[in-house]
Short mmCIF file of C-alpha atoms in Angstrom, two decimals:
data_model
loop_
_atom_site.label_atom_id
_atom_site.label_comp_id
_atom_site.label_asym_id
_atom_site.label_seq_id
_atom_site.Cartn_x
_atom_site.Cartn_y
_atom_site.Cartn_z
CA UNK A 1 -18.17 -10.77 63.63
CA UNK A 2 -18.31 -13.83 65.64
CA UNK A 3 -16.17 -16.03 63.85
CA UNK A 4 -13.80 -13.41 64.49
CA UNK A 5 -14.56 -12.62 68.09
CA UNK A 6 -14.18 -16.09 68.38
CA UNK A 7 -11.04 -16.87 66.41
CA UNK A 8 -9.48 -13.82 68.60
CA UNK A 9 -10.57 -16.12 71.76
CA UNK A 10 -9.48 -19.37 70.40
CA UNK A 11 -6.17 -17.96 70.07
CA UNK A 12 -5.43 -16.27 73.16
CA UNK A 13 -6.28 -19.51 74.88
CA UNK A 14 -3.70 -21.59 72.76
CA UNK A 15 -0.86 -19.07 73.00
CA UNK A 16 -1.63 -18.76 77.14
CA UNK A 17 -1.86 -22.77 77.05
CA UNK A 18 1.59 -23.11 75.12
CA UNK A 19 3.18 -20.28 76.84
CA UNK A 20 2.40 -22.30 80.02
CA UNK A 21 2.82 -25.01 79.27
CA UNK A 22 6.52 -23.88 77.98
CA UNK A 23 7.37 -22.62 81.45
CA UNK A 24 6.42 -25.46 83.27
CA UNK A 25 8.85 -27.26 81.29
CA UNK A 26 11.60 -25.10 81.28
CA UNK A 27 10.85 -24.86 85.01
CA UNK A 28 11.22 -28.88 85.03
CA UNK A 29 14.32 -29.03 82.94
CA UNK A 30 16.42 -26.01 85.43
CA UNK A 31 14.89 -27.95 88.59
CA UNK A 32 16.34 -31.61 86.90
CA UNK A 33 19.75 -29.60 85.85
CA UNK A 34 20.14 -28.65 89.51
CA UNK A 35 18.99 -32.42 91.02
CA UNK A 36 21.84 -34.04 88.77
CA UNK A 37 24.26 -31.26 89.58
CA UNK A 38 23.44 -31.68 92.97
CA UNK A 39 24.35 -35.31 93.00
CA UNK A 40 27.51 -34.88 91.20
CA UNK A 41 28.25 -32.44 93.68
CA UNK A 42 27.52 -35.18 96.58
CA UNK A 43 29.31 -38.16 94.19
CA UNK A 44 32.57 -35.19 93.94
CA UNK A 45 32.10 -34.92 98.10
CA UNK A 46 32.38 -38.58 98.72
CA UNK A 47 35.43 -39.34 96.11
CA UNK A 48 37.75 -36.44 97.99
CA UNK A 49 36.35 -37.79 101.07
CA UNK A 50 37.72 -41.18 100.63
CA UNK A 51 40.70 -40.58 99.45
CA UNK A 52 41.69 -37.91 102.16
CA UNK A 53 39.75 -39.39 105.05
CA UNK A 54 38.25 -36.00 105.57
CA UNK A 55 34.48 -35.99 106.77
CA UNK A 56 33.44 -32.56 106.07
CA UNK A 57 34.75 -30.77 103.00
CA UNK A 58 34.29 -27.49 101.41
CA UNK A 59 32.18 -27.34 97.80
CA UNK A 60 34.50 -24.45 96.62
CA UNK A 61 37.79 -26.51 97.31
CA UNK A 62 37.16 -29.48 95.45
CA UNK A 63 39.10 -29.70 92.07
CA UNK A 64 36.04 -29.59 89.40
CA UNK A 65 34.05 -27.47 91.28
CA UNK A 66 34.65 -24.37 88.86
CA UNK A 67 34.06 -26.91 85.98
CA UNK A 68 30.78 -28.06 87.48
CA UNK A 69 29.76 -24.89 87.47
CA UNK A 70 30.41 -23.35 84.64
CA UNK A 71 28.86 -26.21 82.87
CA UNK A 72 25.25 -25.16 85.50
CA UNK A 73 25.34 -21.92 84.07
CA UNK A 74 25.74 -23.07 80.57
CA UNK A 75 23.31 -25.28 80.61
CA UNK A 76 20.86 -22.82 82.21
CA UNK A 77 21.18 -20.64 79.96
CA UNK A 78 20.75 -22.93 77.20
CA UNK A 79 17.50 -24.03 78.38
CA UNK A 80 16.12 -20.42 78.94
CA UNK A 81 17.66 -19.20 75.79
CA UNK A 82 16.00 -22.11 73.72
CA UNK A 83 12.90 -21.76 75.84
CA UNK A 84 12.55 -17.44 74.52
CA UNK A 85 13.44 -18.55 71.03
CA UNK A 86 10.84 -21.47 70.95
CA UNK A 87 8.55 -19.20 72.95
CA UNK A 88 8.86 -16.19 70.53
CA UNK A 89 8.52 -18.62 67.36
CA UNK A 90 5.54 -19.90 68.90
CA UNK A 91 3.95 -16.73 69.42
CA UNK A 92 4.90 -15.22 65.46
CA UNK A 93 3.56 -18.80 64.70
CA UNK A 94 -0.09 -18.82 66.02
CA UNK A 95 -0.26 -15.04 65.13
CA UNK A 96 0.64 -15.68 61.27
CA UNK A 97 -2.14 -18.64 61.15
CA UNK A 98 -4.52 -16.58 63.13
CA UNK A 99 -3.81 -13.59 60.66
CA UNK A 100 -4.34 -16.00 57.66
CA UNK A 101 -7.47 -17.43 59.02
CA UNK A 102 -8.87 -13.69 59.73
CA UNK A 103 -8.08 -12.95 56.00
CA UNK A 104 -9.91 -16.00 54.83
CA UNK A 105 -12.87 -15.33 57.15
CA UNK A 106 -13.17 -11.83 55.50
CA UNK A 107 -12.61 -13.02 52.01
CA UNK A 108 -15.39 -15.35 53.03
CA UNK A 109 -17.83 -12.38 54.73
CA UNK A 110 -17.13 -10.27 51.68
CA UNK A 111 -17.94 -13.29 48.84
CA UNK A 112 -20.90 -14.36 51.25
CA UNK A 113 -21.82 -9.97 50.90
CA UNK A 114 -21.16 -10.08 46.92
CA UNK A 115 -23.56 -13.23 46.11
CA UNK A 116 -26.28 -11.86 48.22
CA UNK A 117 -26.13 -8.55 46.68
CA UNK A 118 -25.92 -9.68 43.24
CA UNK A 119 -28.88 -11.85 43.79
CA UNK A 120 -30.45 -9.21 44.80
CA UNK A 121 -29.82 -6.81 41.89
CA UNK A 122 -29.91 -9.62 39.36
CA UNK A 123 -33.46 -10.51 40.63
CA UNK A 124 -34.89 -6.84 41.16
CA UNK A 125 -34.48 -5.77 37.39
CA UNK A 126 -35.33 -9.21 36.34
CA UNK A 127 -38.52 -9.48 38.29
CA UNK A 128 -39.44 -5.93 36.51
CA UNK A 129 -38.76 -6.80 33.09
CA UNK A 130 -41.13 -10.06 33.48
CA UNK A 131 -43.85 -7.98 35.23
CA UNK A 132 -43.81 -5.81 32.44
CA UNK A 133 -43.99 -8.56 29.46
CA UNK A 134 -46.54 -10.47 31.49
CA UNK A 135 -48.81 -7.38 31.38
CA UNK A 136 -48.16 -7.03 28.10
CA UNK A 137 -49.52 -10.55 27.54
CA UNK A 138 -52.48 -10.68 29.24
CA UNK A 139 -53.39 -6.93 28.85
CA UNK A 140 -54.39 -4.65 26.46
CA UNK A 141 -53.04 -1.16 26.97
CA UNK A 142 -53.19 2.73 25.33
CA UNK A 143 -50.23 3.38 23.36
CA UNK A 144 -48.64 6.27 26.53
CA UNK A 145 -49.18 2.80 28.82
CA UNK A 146 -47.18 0.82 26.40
CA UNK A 147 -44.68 3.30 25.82
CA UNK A 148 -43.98 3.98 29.50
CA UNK A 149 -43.54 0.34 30.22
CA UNK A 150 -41.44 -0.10 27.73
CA UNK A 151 -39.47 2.83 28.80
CA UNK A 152 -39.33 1.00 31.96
CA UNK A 153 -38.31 -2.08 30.81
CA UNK A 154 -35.76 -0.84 28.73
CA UNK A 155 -34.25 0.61 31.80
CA UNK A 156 -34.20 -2.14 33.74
CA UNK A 157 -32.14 -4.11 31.04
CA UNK A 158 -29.61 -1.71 30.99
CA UNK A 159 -29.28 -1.78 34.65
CA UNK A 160 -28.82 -5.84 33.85
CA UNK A 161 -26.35 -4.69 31.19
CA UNK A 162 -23.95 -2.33 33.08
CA UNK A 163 -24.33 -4.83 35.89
CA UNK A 164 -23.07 -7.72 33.56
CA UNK A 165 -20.49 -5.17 32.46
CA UNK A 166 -19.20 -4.50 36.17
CA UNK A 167 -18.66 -8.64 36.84
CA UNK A 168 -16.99 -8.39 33.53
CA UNK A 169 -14.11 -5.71 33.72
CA UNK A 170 -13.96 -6.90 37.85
CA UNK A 171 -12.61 -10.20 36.33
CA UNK A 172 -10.41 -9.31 33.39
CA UNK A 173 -9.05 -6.05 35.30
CA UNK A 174 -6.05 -7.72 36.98
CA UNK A 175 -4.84 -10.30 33.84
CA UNK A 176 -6.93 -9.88 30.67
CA UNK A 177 -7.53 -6.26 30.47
CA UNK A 178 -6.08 -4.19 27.65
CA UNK A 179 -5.57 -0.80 28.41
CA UNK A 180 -5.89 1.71 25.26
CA UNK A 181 -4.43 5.14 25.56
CA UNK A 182 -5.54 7.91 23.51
CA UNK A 183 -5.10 11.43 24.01
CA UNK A 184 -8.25 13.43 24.30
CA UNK A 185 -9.87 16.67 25.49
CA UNK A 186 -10.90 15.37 28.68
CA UNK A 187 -12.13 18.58 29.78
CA UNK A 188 -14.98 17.99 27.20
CA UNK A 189 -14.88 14.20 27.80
CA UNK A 190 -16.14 14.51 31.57
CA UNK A 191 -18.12 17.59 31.01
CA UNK A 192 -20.06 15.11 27.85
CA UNK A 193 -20.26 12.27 30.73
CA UNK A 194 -21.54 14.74 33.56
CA UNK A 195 -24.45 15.86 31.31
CA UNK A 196 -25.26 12.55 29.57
CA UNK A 197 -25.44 10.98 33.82
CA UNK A 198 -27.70 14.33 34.31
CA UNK A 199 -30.28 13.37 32.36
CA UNK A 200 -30.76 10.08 33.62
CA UNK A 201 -30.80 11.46 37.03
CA UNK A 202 -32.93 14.82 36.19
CA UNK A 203 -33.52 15.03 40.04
CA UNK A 204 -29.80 15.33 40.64
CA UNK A 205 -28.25 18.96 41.00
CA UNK A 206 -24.50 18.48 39.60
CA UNK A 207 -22.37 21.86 40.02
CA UNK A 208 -19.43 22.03 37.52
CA UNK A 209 -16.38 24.05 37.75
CA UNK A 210 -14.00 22.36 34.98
CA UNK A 211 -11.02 24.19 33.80
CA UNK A 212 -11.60 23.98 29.40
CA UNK A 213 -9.29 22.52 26.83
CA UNK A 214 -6.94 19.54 29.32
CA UNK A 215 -5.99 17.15 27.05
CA UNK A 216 -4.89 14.00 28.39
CA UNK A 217 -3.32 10.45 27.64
CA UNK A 218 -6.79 7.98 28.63
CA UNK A 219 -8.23 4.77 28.14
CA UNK A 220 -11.32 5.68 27.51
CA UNK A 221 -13.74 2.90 28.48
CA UNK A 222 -11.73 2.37 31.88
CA UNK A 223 -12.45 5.95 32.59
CA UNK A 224 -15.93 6.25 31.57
CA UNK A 225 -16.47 3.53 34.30
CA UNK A 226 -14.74 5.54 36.84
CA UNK A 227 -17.10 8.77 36.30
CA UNK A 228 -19.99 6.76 36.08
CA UNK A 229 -18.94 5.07 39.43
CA UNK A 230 -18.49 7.94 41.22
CA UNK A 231 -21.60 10.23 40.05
CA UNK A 232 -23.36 6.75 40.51
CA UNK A 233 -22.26 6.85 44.28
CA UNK A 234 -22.26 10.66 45.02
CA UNK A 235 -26.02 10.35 43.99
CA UNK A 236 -27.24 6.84 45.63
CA UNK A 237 -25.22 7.88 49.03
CA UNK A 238 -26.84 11.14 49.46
CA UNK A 239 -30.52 10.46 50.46
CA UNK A 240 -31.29 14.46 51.69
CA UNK A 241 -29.48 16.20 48.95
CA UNK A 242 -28.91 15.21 45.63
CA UNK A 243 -25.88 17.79 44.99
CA UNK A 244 -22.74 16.62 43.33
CA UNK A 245 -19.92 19.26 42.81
CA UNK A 246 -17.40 17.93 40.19
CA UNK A 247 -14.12 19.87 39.46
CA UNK A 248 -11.07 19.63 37.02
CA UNK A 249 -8.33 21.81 37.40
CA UNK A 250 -4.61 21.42 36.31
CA UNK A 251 -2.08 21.84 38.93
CA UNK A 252 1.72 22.02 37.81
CA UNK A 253 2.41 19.01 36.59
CA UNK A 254 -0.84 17.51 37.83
CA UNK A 255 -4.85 16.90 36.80
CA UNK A 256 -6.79 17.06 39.68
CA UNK A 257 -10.56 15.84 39.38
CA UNK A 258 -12.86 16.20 42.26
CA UNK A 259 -16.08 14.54 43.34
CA UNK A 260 -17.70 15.66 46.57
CA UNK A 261 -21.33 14.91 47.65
CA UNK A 262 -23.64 16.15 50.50
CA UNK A 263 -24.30 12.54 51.88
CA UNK A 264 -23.66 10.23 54.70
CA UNK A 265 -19.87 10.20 54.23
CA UNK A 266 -17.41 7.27 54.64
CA UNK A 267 -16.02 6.99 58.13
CA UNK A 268 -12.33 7.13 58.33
CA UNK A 269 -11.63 3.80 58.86
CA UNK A 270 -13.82 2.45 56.33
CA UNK A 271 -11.82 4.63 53.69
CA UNK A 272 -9.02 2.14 52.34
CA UNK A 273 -11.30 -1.03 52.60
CA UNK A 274 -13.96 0.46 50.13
CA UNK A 275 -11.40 -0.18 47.65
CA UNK A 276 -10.99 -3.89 47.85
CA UNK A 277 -12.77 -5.84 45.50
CA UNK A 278 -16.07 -7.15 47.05
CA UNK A 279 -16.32 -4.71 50.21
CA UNK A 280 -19.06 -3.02 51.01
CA UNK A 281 -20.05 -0.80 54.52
CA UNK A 282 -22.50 -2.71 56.92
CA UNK A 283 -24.36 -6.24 56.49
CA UNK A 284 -25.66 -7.44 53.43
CA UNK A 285 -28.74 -8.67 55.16
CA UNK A 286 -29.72 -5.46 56.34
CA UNK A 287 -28.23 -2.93 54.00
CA UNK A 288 -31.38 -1.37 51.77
CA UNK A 289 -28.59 0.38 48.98
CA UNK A 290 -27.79 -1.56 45.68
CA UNK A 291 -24.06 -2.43 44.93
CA UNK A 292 -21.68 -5.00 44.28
CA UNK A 293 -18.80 -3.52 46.04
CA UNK A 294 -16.95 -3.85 42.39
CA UNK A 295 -16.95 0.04 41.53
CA UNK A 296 -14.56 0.84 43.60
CA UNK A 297 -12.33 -1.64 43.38
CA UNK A 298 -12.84 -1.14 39.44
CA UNK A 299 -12.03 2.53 39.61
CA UNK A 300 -8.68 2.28 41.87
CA UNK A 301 -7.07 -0.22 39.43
CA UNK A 302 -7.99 1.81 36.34
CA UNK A 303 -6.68 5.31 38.19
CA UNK A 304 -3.33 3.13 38.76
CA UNK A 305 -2.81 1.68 35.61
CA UNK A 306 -2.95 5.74 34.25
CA UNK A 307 -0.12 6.32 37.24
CA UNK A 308 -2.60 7.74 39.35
CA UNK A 309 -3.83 8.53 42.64
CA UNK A 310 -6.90 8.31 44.31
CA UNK A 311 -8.15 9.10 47.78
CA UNK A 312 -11.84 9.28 50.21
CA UNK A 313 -12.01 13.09 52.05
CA UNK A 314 -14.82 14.08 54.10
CA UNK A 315 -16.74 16.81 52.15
CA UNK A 316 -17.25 20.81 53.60
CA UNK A 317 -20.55 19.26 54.50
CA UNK A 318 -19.60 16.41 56.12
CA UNK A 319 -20.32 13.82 52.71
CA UNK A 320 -17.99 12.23 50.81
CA UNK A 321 -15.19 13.92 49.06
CA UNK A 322 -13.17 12.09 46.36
CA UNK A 323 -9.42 13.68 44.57
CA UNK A 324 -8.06 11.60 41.96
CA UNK A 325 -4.85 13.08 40.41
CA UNK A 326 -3.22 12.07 37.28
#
């Protein structure tokens, strides 16, 4: 925020300092137009003078006089015309490099956001998995101890594994993914995903209302990550209730699937960045929620590539609320 604040100040200051600088010069220029039309003027004065023997003579009757002038005004309004246009270009100029550099500061912030949170949930699981095979080590433990550390363990390396999985299908979505499209029951396929993510979650309540036997043209592993992604966020962004209502319904020519949650909610403005690869709500430093900011980013390009549609509604109770239609 205050490379940015900054960057804002640094280039109000140039564009004031050019724009000034601009008008002093133009101001220069019209003042040295009217000094040398002045003396041609006086030079025009003299010449009439000395060959009529007239001391005082009228500007407006001399011969070029009309020429002289018309030539001021031209001039003049060269010089202000070139000074807008220069002045305009100037100002598109320093507001195209100041946009650039704002995009490469938050490309920056939002790298800077991913490596600290992936250090942080590459090192959690990690740190688990070696706390459990020292004990094992240097311990001897009842069979239920062994089996719930293992249990544990085994967990934790799946966490590594879907993690892994995430950086994976980030990198290869835009170029060297393949999509594979299958038709399916996918009123079955979600309902099989919603209960297989319930009993990993057995303190989640998920509420189901999905309209049987839509069959639909899928890749399958692109939308199992989707689902996943979702329940995964409906359930870590909802610290009070753990309630997830999913819905499928068909709609004309339409499949509309619903997730909506009763947690902290996404505030409006927040609602098209979430989707950019990298991005996630607050400071790294201080945010206590595990992410990557990949899963969303993940699950717009596959809801695109099926020439879909996805959008972020505030919930009836004030959570998160997401409509994908396909």
């Amino acid at each position: 925020m205050k490379n940015k604040h900054g960057l804002s100040i640094l280039s109000f200051i140039v564009i004031l300092y050019m724009l000034m600088a601009l008008l002093w010069w133009a101001i220069l220029l019209l003042r040295h137009n009217q000094e040398i039309f002045n003396l041609k003027i006086e030079l025009l004065k003299e010449q009439q003078q000395n060959i009529l023997g007239i001391s005082e003579i009228d500007i407006v009757d001399l011969e070029h006089y009309p020429a002289l002038m018309d030539t001021l005004k031209r001039e003049k309004n060269m010089i202000v015309g070139e000074g807008v246009v220069f002045g305009i270009t100037l100002i598109i100029g320093i507001f195209l490099i100041y946009n650039a550099s704002k995009r490469v500061l938050l490309a920056s912030e939002k790298q800077k956001n991913f490596l600290l949170s992936i250090t942080h949930e590459l090192k959690s699981p990690l740190a688990s998995i070696i706390l459990i095979l020292s004990t094992f080590v240097k311990r001897k433990l009842p069979y239920d101890t062994i089996k719930e550390l293992s249990n544990d363990g085994l967990g934790e390396s799946i966490r590594l594994e879907e993690l892994f999985n995430k950086i994976l299908t980030a990198t290869r979505i835009d170029k060297a993914y393949e999509f594979n499209f299958e038709l399916v029951d996918f009123s079955s396929f979600l309902n099989n995903l919603v209960t297989s993510f319930q009993k990993l979650y057995p303190d989640g309540k998920i509420s189901l209302n999905i309209e049987p036997n839509i069959n639909l043209k899928i890749d399958k592993e692109g939308m199992v990550s989707v689902i996943k992604n979702l329940l995964e966020n409906a359930y870590k962004y909802s610290p009070n209730s753990k309630e997830i209502n999913v819905s499928l319904n068909s709609e004309s020519d339409k499949i509309i699937m619903t997730f909506s949650d009763h947690g902290i909610g996404i505030p409006k403005e927040e609602r098209k960045k979430v989707f950019e690869q990298f991005y996630r709500i607050g400071n790294e430093d201080t945010r206590e929620s595990k992410g990557t900011g990949l899963g969303l980013y993940i699950t717009k390009k596959v809801i695109l590539a099926h020439g879909g549609k996805i959008e972020i509604k505030e919930s009836d109770s004030g959570g998160t609320k997401v409509v994908i239609s396909l």
